[in-house]
PDB file of C-alpha atoms in Angstrom:
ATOM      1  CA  UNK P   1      91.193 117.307  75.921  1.00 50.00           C
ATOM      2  CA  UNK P   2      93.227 114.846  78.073  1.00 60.00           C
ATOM      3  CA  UNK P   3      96.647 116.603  79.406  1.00 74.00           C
ATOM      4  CA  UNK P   4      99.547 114.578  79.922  1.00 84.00           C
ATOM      5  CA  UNK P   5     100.100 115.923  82.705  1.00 88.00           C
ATOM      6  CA  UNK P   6     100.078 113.853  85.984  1.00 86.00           C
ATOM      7  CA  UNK P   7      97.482 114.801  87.827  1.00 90.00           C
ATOM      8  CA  UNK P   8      96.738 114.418  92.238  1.00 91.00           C
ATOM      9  CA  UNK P   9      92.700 114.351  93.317  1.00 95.00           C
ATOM     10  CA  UNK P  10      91.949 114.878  97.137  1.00 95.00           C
ATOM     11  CA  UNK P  11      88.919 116.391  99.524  1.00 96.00           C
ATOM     12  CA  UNK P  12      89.193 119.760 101.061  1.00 94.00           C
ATOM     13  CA  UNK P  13      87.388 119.690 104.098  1.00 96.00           C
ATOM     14  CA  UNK P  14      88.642 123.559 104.524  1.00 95.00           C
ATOM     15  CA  UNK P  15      86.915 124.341 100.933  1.00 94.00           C
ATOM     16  CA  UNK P  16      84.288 121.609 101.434  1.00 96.00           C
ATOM     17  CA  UNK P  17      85.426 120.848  97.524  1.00 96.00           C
ATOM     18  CA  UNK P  18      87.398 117.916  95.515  1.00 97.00           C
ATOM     19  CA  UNK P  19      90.598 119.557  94.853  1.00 97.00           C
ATOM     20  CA  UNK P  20      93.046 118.509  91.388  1.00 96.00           C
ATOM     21  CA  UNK P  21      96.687 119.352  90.545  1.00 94.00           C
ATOM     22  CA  UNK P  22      98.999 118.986  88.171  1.00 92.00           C
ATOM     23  CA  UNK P  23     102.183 118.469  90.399  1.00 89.00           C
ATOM     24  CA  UNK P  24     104.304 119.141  87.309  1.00 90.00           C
ATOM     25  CA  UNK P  25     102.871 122.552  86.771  1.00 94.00           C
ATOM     26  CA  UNK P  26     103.955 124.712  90.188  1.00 93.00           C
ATOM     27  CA  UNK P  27     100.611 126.404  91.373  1.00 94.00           C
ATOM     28  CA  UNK P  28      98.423 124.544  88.330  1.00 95.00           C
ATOM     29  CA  UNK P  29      94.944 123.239  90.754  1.00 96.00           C
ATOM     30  CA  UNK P  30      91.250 123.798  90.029  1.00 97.00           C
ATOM     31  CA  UNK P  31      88.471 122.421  92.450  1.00 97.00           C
ATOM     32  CA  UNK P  32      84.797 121.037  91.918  1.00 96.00           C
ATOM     33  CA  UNK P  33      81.459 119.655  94.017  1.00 96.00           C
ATOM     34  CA  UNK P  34      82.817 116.168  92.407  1.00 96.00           C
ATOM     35  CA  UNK P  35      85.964 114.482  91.347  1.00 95.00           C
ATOM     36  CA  UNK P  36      85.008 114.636  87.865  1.00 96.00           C
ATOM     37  CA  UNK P  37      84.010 118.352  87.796  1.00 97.00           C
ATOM     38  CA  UNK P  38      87.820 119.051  89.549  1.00 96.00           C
ATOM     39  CA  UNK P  39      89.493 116.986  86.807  1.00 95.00           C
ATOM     40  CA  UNK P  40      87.328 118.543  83.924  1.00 96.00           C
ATOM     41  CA  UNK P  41      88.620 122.118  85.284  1.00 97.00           C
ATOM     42  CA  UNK P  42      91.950 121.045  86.069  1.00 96.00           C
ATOM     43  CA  UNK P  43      92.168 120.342  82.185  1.00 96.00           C
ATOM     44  CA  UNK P  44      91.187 123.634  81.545  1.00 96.00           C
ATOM     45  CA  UNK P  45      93.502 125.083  83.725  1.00 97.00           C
ATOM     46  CA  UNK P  46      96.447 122.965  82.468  1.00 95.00           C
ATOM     47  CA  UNK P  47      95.911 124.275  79.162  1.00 95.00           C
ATOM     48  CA  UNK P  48      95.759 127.898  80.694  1.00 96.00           C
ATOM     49  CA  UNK P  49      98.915 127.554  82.525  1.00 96.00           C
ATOM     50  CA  UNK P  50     100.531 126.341  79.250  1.00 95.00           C
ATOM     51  CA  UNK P  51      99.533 129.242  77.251  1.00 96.00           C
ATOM     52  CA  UNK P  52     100.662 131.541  79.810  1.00 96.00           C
ATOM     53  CA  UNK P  53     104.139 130.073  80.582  1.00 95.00           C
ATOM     54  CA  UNK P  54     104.872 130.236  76.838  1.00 95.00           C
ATOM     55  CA  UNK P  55     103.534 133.758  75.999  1.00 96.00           C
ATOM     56  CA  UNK P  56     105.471 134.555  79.609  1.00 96.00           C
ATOM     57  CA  UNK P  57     108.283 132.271  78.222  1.00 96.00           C
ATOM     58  CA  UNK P  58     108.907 130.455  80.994  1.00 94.00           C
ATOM     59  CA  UNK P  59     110.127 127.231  80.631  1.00 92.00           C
ATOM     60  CA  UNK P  60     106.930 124.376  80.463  1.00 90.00           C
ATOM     61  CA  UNK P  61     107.926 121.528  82.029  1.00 88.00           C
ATOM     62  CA  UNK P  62     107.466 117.351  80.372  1.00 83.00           C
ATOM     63  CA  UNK P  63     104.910 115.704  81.683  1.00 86.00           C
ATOM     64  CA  UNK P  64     106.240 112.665  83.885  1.00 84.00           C
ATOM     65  CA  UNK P  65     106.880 109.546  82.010  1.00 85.00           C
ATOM     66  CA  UNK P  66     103.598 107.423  82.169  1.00 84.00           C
ATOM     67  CA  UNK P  67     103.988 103.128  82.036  1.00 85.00           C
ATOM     68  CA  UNK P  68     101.445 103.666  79.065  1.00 85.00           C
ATOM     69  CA  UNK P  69     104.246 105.460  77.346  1.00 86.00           C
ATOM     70  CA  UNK P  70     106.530 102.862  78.380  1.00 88.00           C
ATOM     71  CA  UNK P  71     104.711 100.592  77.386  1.00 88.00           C
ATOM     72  CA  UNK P  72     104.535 101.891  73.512  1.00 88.00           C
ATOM     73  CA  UNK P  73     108.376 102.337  73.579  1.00 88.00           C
ATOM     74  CA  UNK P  74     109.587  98.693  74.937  1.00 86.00           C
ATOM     75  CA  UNK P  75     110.422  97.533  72.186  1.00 87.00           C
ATOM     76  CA  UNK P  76     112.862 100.382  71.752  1.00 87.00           C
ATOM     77  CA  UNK P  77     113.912 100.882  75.107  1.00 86.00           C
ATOM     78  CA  UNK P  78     116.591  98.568  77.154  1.00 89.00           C
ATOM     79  CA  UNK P  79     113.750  98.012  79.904  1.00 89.00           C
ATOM     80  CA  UNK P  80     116.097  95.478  82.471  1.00 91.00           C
ATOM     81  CA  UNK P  81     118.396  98.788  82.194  1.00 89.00           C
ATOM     82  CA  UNK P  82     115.891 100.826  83.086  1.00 89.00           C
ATOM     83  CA  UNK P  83     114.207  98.506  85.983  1.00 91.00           C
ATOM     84  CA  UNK P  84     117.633  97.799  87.536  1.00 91.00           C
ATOM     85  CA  UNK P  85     118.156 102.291  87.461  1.00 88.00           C
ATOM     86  CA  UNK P  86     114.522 102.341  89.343  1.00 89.00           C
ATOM     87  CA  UNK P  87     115.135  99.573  91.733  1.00 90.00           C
ATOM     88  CA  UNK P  88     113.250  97.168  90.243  1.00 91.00           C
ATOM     89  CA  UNK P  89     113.446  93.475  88.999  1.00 94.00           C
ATOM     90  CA  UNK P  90     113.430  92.910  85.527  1.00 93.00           C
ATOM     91  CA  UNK P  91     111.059  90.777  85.608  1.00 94.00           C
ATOM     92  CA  UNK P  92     108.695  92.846  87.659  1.00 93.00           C
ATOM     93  CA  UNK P  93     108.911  95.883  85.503  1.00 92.00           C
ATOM     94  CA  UNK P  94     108.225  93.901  82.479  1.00 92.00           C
ATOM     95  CA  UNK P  95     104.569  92.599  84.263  1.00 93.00           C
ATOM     96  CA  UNK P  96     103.821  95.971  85.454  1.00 92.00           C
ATOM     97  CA  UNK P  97     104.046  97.425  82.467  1.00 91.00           C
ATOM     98  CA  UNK P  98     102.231  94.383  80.814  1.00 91.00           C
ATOM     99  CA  UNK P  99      99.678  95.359  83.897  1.00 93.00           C
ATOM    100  CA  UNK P 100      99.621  98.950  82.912  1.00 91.00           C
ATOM    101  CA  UNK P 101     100.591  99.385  87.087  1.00 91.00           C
ATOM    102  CA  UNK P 102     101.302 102.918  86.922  1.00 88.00           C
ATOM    103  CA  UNK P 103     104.779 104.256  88.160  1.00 88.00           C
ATOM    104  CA  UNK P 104     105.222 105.300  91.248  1.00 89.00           C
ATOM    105  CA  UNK P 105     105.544 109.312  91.727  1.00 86.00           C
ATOM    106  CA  UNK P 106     109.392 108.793  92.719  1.00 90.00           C
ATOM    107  CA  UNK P 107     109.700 106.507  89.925  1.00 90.00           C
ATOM    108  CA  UNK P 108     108.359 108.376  87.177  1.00 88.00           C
ATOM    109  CA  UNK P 109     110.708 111.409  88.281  1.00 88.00           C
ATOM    110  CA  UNK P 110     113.868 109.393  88.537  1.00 89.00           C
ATOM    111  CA  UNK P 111     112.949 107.961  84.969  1.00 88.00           C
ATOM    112  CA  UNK P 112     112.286 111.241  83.581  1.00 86.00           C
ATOM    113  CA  UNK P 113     115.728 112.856  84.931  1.00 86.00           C
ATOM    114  CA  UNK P 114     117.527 110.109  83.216  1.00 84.00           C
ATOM    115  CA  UNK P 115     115.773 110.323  80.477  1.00 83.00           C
ATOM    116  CA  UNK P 116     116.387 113.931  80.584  1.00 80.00           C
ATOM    117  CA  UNK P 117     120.635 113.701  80.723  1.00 82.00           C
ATOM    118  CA  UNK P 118     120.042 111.580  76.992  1.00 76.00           C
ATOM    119  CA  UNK P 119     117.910 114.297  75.904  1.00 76.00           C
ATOM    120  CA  UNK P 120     114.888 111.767  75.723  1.00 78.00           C
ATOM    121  CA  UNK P 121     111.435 112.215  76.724  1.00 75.00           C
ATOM    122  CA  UNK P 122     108.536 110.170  77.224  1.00 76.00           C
ATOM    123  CA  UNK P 123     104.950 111.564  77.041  1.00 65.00           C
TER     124      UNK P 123
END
């Protein structure tokens, strides 16, 4: 199970643990002795806080657009349109996504609320 969720990884020195998030999901973090063990419970909590917030129905939140799913969609999308909206060259978006450089956080958000006023979404 691999969310699509974003997902943060940092060391507690307070919990002496690797803590992960899911920025997306308010509240959504799980911890473990190693990075890997904090990401493999994150996923379980992700899926948790999903199944809650829809028996709860609360609204879930998309996941922020990844440049993997840009990447799939170019050749639908207007990408110099959507470069120019982020701030960034043409020319540059087009190698990062050819790079697979992710998006920054900012980014990603800014994309997704646009995408959002079209009633778009990418996962």
């Amino acid at each position: 199970m691999h969310s699509k969720y974003s997902k943060t990884l940092e060391w507690s020195d307070a919990d002496n643990a690797w803590i992960a998030g899911a920025p997306e999901l308010p509240g959504c973090k799980a911890d473990g002795e190693t990075p890997e063990e904090a990401l493999a419970e994150l996923e379980i909590v992700i899926a948790e806080w999903l199944e809650e917030a829809q028996r709860i129905g609360n609204p879930i939140p998309a996941p922020l657009p990844s440049i993997e799913s840009i990447a799939l969609a170019s050749p639908y999308l207007n990408t110099s349109a959507i470069a120019r909206d982020l701030g960034i060259a043409p020319r540059t978006f087009c190698a990062r996504i050819s790079n697979r450089t992710p998006l920054r956080r900012q980014e990603a958000e800014r994309l997704r609320e646009n995408l959002n006023k079209h009633n778009l979404v990418l996962m």
